[in-house]
Amino acid sequence: MTLRLSVLISGGGSNLRSIQAAIDEGKCDARIVLVASDRASAAGLAFAAERGLPSCVVSPRDHADRAAWDVALAAKVAEQAPDLVVLAGFMRIVGAPLLERFPRRIINVHPALLPLFPGTTGPEQAIATGMRVTGCTVHVVDAGVDTGPIIAQAVVRVLPTDTADTLHERIQHAEHALFPLVVAGIASGTITLDPTVAVPGAIDDGSVMLAPLLRAGTS
Ligand code: GAR
């Protein structure tokens, strides 16, 4: 059954594009039923419009307080009855209303090898701490900041010449390979978000994920 996705963005939407590309190429049995942004200026909204994907803006500015925004966002996302909520560069902490409506059904991509470097400065911190490798993580979202169970990771080298921007760019290459792969795995049932369910042949060996990504991440 085609997986219904709600994709939440705040910015450029390159991860949104990579997921749509995998769907277009027949690599991921999913359909984006909503693109929701907390910012009207998010460039990813233009992509959604181009592609005719339903989209909306749920801005904190339009709500009395954080709690009201949380409720409004959860309601908007729930309207489309997604099977999976995908945080693709969504730069806000998800509140209880969304978590409670979609338990273990929200995933996020983060530009570091969690649990190292949560927050908004993953690439900067990898350079500042002298890491020789960093990468990206796809994880289940819980109430913490980038703390939920890790589903998959990809490794990216830190080059001596790297700035935070050049490193982030290569990490994003890895994200664009890893994130659609995880969504495709969830759609096909090779990845489960339910820790109580054993999936025969599940992708539980990071090397399966890493093989194509090392090429993408170091070019
Ligand atoms: C991505 O690199 C993602 O890992 C990061 O924001 C970028 C969004 O790019 N997310 C976080 O830092 C969340 N903690 P995109 O809008 O082009 O997909």
JSON list of N, CA and C and ligand atoms in Angstrom, two decimals, residues 9-18 44 87-92 108-112 117-123 136-137 139 145-146 168 171-172 175-176 179, ligand 1:
[
{"chain": "A", "resi": 9, "resn": "ILE", "atom": "N", "xyz": [8.84, 21.12, 6.48]},
{"chain": "A", "resi": 9, "resn": "ILE", "atom": "CA", "xyz": [10.07, 21.81, 6.08]},
{"chain": "A", "resi": 9, "resn": "ILE", "atom": "C", "xyz": [10.13, 23.20, 6.72]},
{"chain": "A", "resi": 10, "resn": "SER", "atom": "N", "xyz": [11.34, 23.77, 6.72]},
{"chain": "A", "resi": 10, "resn": "SER", "atom": "CA", "xyz": [11.51, 25.16, 7.13]},
{"chain": "A", "resi": 10, "resn": "SER", "atom": "C", "xyz": [12.29, 25.95, 6.10]},
{"chain": "A", "resi": 11, "resn": "GLY", "atom": "N", "xyz": [12.98, 25.25, 5.20]},
{"chain": "A", "resi": 11, "resn": "GLY", "atom": "CA", "xyz": [13.92, 25.97, 4.33]},
{"chain": "A", "resi": 11, "resn": "GLY", "atom": "C", "xyz": [13.92, 25.50, 2.90]},
{"chain": "A", "resi": 12, "resn": "GLY", "atom": "N", "xyz": [15.12, 25.19, 2.41]},
{"chain": "A", "resi": 12, "resn": "GLY", "atom": "CA", "xyz": [15.33, 24.94, 0.98]},
{"chain": "A", "resi": 12, "resn": "GLY", "atom": "C", "xyz": [14.57, 23.77, 0.41]},
{"chain": "A", "resi": 13, "resn": "GLY", "atom": "N", "xyz": [14.37, 22.75, 1.22]},
{"chain": "A", "resi": 13, "resn": "GLY", "atom": "CA", "xyz": [13.58, 21.61, 0.75]},
{"chain": "A", "resi": 13, "resn": "GLY", "atom": "C", "xyz": [14.34, 20.64, -0.13]},
{"chain": "A", "resi": 14, "resn": "SER", "atom": "N", "xyz": [15.68, 20.62, -0.02]},
{"chain": "A", "resi": 14, "resn": "SER", "atom": "CA", "xyz": [16.41, 19.67, -0.88]},
{"chain": "A", "resi": 14, "resn": "SER", "atom": "C", "xyz": [16.10, 18.23, -0.49]},
{"chain": "A", "resi": 15, "resn": "ASN", "atom": "N", "xyz": [15.86, 17.97, 0.78]},
{"chain": "A", "resi": 15, "resn": "ASN", "atom": "CA", "xyz": [15.49, 16.60, 1.17]},
{"chain": "A", "resi": 15, "resn": "ASN", "atom": "C", "xyz": [14.09, 16.25, 0.68]},
{"chain": "A", "resi": 16, "resn": "LEU", "atom": "N", "xyz": [13.20, 17.21, 0.71]},
{"chain": "A", "resi": 16, "resn": "LEU", "atom": "CA", "xyz": [11.86, 17.01, 0.13]},
{"chain": "A", "resi": 16, "resn": "LEU", "atom": "C", "xyz": [12.00, 16.61, -1.35]},
{"chain": "A", "resi": 17, "resn": "ARG", "atom": "N", "xyz": [12.86, 17.34, -2.07]},
{"chain": "A", "resi": 17, "resn": "ARG", "atom": "CA", "xyz": [13.07, 17.02, -3.50]},
{"chain": "A", "resi": 17, "resn": "ARG", "atom": "C", "xyz": [13.61, 15.62, -3.68]},
{"chain": "A", "resi": 18, "resn": "SER", "atom": "N", "xyz": [14.54, 15.23, -2.79]},
{"chain": "A", "resi": 18, "resn": "SER", "atom": "CA", "xyz": [15.16, 13.91, -2.97]},
{"chain": "A", "resi": 18, "resn": "SER", "atom": "C", "xyz": [14.13, 12.80, -2.73]},
{"chain": "A", "resi": 44, "resn": "GLY", "atom": "N", "xyz": [11.30, 25.48, -0.22]},
{"chain": "A", "resi": 44, "resn": "GLY", "atom": "CA", "xyz": [10.69, 24.19, -0.54]},
{"chain": "A", "resi": 44, "resn": "GLY", "atom": "C", "xyz": [9.22, 24.32, -0.92]},
{"chain": "A", "resi": 87, "resn": "LEU", "atom": "N", "xyz": [10.22, 14.88, 8.86]},
{"chain": "A", "resi": 87, "resn": "LEU", "atom": "CA", "xyz": [10.80, 16.19, 9.12]},
{"chain": "A", "resi": 87, "resn": "LEU", "atom": "C", "xyz": [12.03, 16.34, 8.23]},
{"chain": "A", "resi": 88, "resn": "ALA", "atom": "N", "xyz": [11.90, 17.20, 7.23]},
{"chain": "A", "resi": 88, "resn": "ALA", "atom": "CA", "xyz": [12.97, 17.35, 6.23]},
{"chain": "A", "resi": 88, "resn": "ALA", "atom": "C", "xyz": [13.49, 18.79, 6.32]},
{"chain": "A", "resi": 89, "resn": "GLY", "atom": "N", "xyz": [14.37, 19.00, 7.30]},
{"chain": "A", "resi": 89, "resn": "GLY", "atom": "CA", "xyz": [14.86, 20.36, 7.51]},
{"chain": "A", "resi": 89, "resn": "GLY", "atom": "C", "xyz": [13.82, 21.21, 8.23]},
{"chain": "A", "resi": 90, "resn": "PHE", "atom": "N", "xyz": [13.07, 20.57, 9.12]},
{"chain": "A", "resi": 90, "resn": "PHE", "atom": "CA", "xyz": [12.08, 21.31, 9.93]},
{"chain": "A", "resi": 90, "resn": "PHE", "atom": "C", "xyz": [12.81, 21.75, 11.20]},
{"chain": "A", "resi": 91, "resn": "MET", "atom": "N", "xyz": [12.95, 23.06, 11.37]},
{"chain": "A", "resi": 91, "resn": "MET", "atom": "CA", "xyz": [13.88, 23.55, 12.38]},
{"chain": "A", "resi": 91, "resn": "MET", "atom": "C", "xyz": [13.21, 23.94, 13.70]},
{"chain": "A", "resi": 92, "resn": "ARG", "atom": "N", "xyz": [12.16, 23.21, 14.04]},
{"chain": "A", "resi": 92, "resn": "ARG", "atom": "CA", "xyz": [11.51, 23.43, 15.33]},
{"chain": "A", "resi": 92, "resn": "ARG", "atom": "C", "xyz": [11.31, 22.10, 16.05]},
{"chain": "A", "resi": 108, "resn": "ASN", "atom": "N", "xyz": [13.11, 12.09, 11.31]},
{"chain": "A", "resi": 108, "resn": "ASN", "atom": "CA", "xyz": [13.85, 13.33, 11.08]},
{"chain": "A", "resi": 108, "resn": "ASN", "atom": "C", "xyz": [15.21, 13.00, 10.49]},
{"chain": "A", "resi": 109, "resn": "VAL", "atom": "N", "xyz": [15.73, 13.92, 9.68]},
{"chain": "A", "resi": 109, "resn": "VAL", "atom": "CA", "xyz": [17.11, 13.78, 9.22]},
{"chain": "A", "resi": 109, "resn": "VAL", "atom": "C", "xyz": [17.93, 14.88, 9.88]},
{"chain": "A", "resi": 110, "resn": "HIS", "atom": "N", "xyz": [19.13, 14.49, 10.34]},
{"chain": "A", "resi": 110, "resn": "HIS", "atom": "CA", "xyz": [19.97, 15.42, 11.09]},
{"chain": "A", "resi": 110, "resn": "HIS", "atom": "C", "xyz": [21.40, 15.40, 10.53]},
{"chain": "A", "resi": 111, "resn": "PRO", "atom": "N", "xyz": [22.05, 16.56, 10.39]},
{"chain": "A", "resi": 111, "resn": "PRO", "atom": "CA", "xyz": [23.36, 16.58, 9.74]},
{"chain": "A", "resi": 111, "resn": "PRO", "atom": "C", "xyz": [24.53, 16.31, 10.69]},
{"chain": "A", "resi": 112, "resn": "ALA", "atom": "N", "xyz": [24.48, 15.19, 11.38]},
{"chain": "A", "resi": 112, "resn": "ALA", "atom": "CA", "xyz": [25.59, 14.75, 12.24]},
{"chain": "A", "resi": 112, "resn": "ALA", "atom": "C", "xyz": [25.33, 13.29, 12.60]},
{"chain": "A", "resi": 117, "resn": "PHE", "atom": "N", "xyz": [26.51, 16.01, 18.46]},
{"chain": "A", "resi": 117, "resn": "PHE", "atom": "CA", "xyz": [26.13, 17.26, 17.81]},
{"chain": "A", "resi": 117, "resn": "PHE", "atom": "C", "xyz": [24.65, 17.42, 17.47]},
{"chain": "A", "resi": 118, "resn": "PRO", "atom": "N", "xyz": [23.78, 17.26, 18.46]},
{"chain": "A", "resi": 118, "resn": "PRO", "atom": "CA", "xyz": [22.37, 17.60, 18.21]},
{"chain": "A", "resi": 118, "resn": "PRO", "atom": "C", "xyz": [22.25, 19.13, 18.06]},
{"chain": "A", "resi": 119, "resn": "GLY", "atom": "N", "xyz": [21.08, 19.58, 17.66]},
{"chain": "A", "resi": 119, "resn": "GLY", "atom": "CA", "xyz": [20.87, 21.03, 17.54]},
{"chain": "A", "resi": 119, "resn": "GLY", "atom": "C", "xyz": [21.08, 21.50, 16.12]},
{"chain": "A", "resi": 120, "resn": "THR", "atom": "N", "xyz": [21.44, 22.75, 16.00]},
{"chain": "A", "resi": 120, "resn": "THR", "atom": "CA", "xyz": [21.43, 23.39, 14.66]},
{"chain": "A", "resi": 120, "resn": "THR", "atom": "C", "xyz": [22.82, 23.60, 14.07]},
{"chain": "A", "resi": 121, "resn": "THR", "atom": "N", "xyz": [23.87, 23.15, 14.77]},
{"chain": "A", "resi": 121, "resn": "THR", "atom": "CA", "xyz": [25.22, 23.46, 14.28]},
{"chain": "A", "resi": 121, "resn": "THR", "atom": "C", "xyz": [26.08, 22.20, 14.11]},
{"chain": "A", "resi": 122, "resn": "GLY", "atom": "N", "xyz": [25.47, 21.13, 13.62]},
{"chain": "A", "resi": 122, "resn": "GLY", "atom": "CA", "xyz": [26.20, 19.87, 13.45]},
{"chain": "A", "resi": 122, "resn": "GLY", "atom": "C", "xyz": [27.50, 20.00, 12.66]},
{"chain": "A", "resi": 123, "resn": "PRO", "atom": "N", "xyz": [27.46, 20.56, 11.45]},
{"chain": "A", "resi": 123, "resn": "PRO", "atom": "CA", "xyz": [28.69, 20.67, 10.67]},
{"chain": "A", "resi": 123, "resn": "PRO", "atom": "C", "xyz": [29.75, 21.54, 11.36]},
{"chain": "A", "resi": 136, "resn": "CYS", "atom": "N", "xyz": [25.32, 11.90, 8.63]},
{"chain": "A", "resi": 136, "resn": "CYS", "atom": "CA", "xyz": [23.93, 12.25, 8.86]},
{"chain": "A", "resi": 136, "resn": "CYS", "atom": "C", "xyz": [23.21, 11.07, 9.49]},
{"chain": "A", "resi": 137, "resn": "THR", "atom": "N", "xyz": [22.11, 11.39, 10.14]},
{"chain": "A", "resi": 137, "resn": "THR", "atom": "CA", "xyz": [21.34, 10.39, 10.88]},
{"chain": "A", "resi": 137, "resn": "THR", "atom": "C", "xyz": [19.87, 10.55, 10.53]},
{"chain": "A", "resi": 139, "resn": "HIS", "atom": "N", "xyz": [16.37, 9.41, 12.23]},
{"chain": "A", "resi": 139, "resn": "HIS", "atom": "CA", "xyz": [15.92, 8.83, 13.50]},
{"chain": "A", "resi": 139, "resn": "HIS", "atom": "C", "xyz": [14.44, 9.07, 13.73]},
{"chain": "A", "resi": 145, "resn": "VAL", "atom": "N", "xyz": [15.56, 16.83, 21.84]},
{"chain": "A", "resi": 145, "resn": "VAL", "atom": "CA", "xyz": [16.18, 17.50, 20.69]},
{"chain": "A", "resi": 145, "resn": "VAL", "atom": "C", "xyz": [17.11, 16.49, 20.01]},
{"chain": "A", "resi": 146, "resn": "ASP", "atom": "N", "xyz": [16.66, 15.94, 18.88]},
{"chain": "A", "resi": 146, "resn": "ASP", "atom": "CA", "xyz": [17.45, 14.98, 18.10]},
{"chain": "A", "resi": 146, "resn": "ASP", "atom": "C", "xyz": [17.87, 13.76, 18.93]},
{"chain": "A", "resi": 168, "resn": "HIS", "atom": "N", "xyz": [28.65, 20.82, 5.16]},
{"chain": "A", "resi": 168, "resn": "HIS", "atom": "CA", "xyz": [27.19, 20.62, 5.19]},
{"chain": "A", "resi": 168, "resn": "HIS", "atom": "C", "xyz": [26.69, 20.21, 3.80]},
{"chain": "A", "resi": 171, "resn": "ILE", "atom": "N", "xyz": [27.41, 16.62, 3.44]},
{"chain": "A", "resi": 171, "resn": "ILE", "atom": "CA", "xyz": [26.49, 15.86, 4.32]},
{"chain": "A", "resi": 171, "resn": "ILE", "atom": "C", "xyz": [25.12, 15.79, 3.65]},
{"chain": "A", "resi": 172, "resn": "GLN", "atom": "N", "xyz": [24.72, 16.88, 3.03]},
{"chain": "A", "resi": 172, "resn": "GLN", "atom": "CA", "xyz": [23.40, 16.87, 2.38]},
{"chain": "A", "resi": 172, "resn": "GLN", "atom": "C", "xyz": [23.35, 15.88, 1.22]},
{"chain": "A", "resi": 175, "resn": "GLU", "atom": "N", "xyz": [22.54, 12.83, 2.88]},
{"chain": "A", "resi": 175, "resn": "GLU", "atom": "CA", "xyz": [21.13, 12.84, 3.30]},
{"chain": "A", "resi": 175, "resn": "GLU", "atom": "C", "xyz": [20.21, 12.50, 2.13]},
{"chain": "A", "resi": 176, "resn": "HIS", "atom": "N", "xyz": [20.55, 13.04, 0.97]},
{"chain": "A", "resi": 176, "resn": "HIS", "atom": "CA", "xyz": [19.66, 12.85, -0.19]},
{"chain": "A", "resi": 176, "resn": "HIS", "atom": "C", "xyz": [19.63, 11.40, -0.66]},
{"chain": "A", "resi": 179, "resn": "PHE", "atom": "N", "xyz": [17.95, 9.41, 3.20]},
{"chain": "A", "resi": 179, "resn": "PHE", "atom": "CA", "xyz": [16.58, 9.68, 3.65]},
{"chain": "A", "resi": 179, "resn": "PHE", "atom": "C", "xyz": [15.55, 8.97, 2.76]},
{"chain": "B", "resi": 1, "resn": "GAR", "atom": "C1", "xyz": [19.37, 19.41, 6.32]},
{"chain": "B", "resi": 1, "resn": "GAR", "atom": "O1", "xyz": [20.75, 19.34, 6.17]},
{"chain": "B", "resi": 1, "resn": "GAR", "atom": "C2", "xyz": [18.95, 18.77, 7.63]},
{"chain": "B", "resi": 1, "resn": "GAR", "atom": "O2", "xyz": [19.81, 17.77, 8.05]},
{"chain": "B", "resi": 1, "resn": "GAR", "atom": "C3", "xyz": [19.02, 19.94, 8.56]},
{"chain": "B", "resi": 1, "resn": "GAR", "atom": "O3", "xyz": [18.53, 21.02, 7.82]},
{"chain": "B", "resi": 1, "resn": "GAR", "atom": "C4", "xyz": [18.89, 20.85, 6.45]},
{"chain": "B", "resi": 1, "resn": "GAR", "atom": "C5", "xyz": [17.69, 21.15, 5.62]},
{"chain": "B", "resi": 1, "resn": "GAR", "atom": "O4", "xyz": [17.98, 21.13, 4.27]},
{"chain": "B", "resi": 1, "resn": "GAR", "atom": "N1", "xyz": [18.19, 19.68, 9.71]},
{"chain": "B", "resi": 1, "resn": "GAR", "atom": "C6", "xyz": [18.56, 19.96, 10.95]},
{"chain": "B", "resi": 1, "resn": "GAR", "atom": "O5", "xyz": [19.60, 20.54, 11.23]},
{"chain": "B", "resi": 1, "resn": "GAR", "atom": "C7", "xyz": [17.58, 19.52, 12.02]},
{"chain": "B", "resi": 1, "resn": "GAR", "atom": "N2", "xyz": [18.20, 19.50, 13.31]},
{"chain": "B", "resi": 1, "resn": "GAR", "atom": "P1", "xyz": [16.84, 21.11, 3.17]},
{"chain": "B", "resi": 1, "resn": "GAR", "atom": "O6", "xyz": [15.78, 22.13, 3.57]},
{"chain": "B", "resi": 1, "resn": "GAR", "atom": "O7", "xyz": [17.53, 21.54, 1.90]},
{"chain": "B", "resi": 1, "resn": "GAR", "atom": "O8", "xyz": [16.27, 19.73, 3.10]}
]
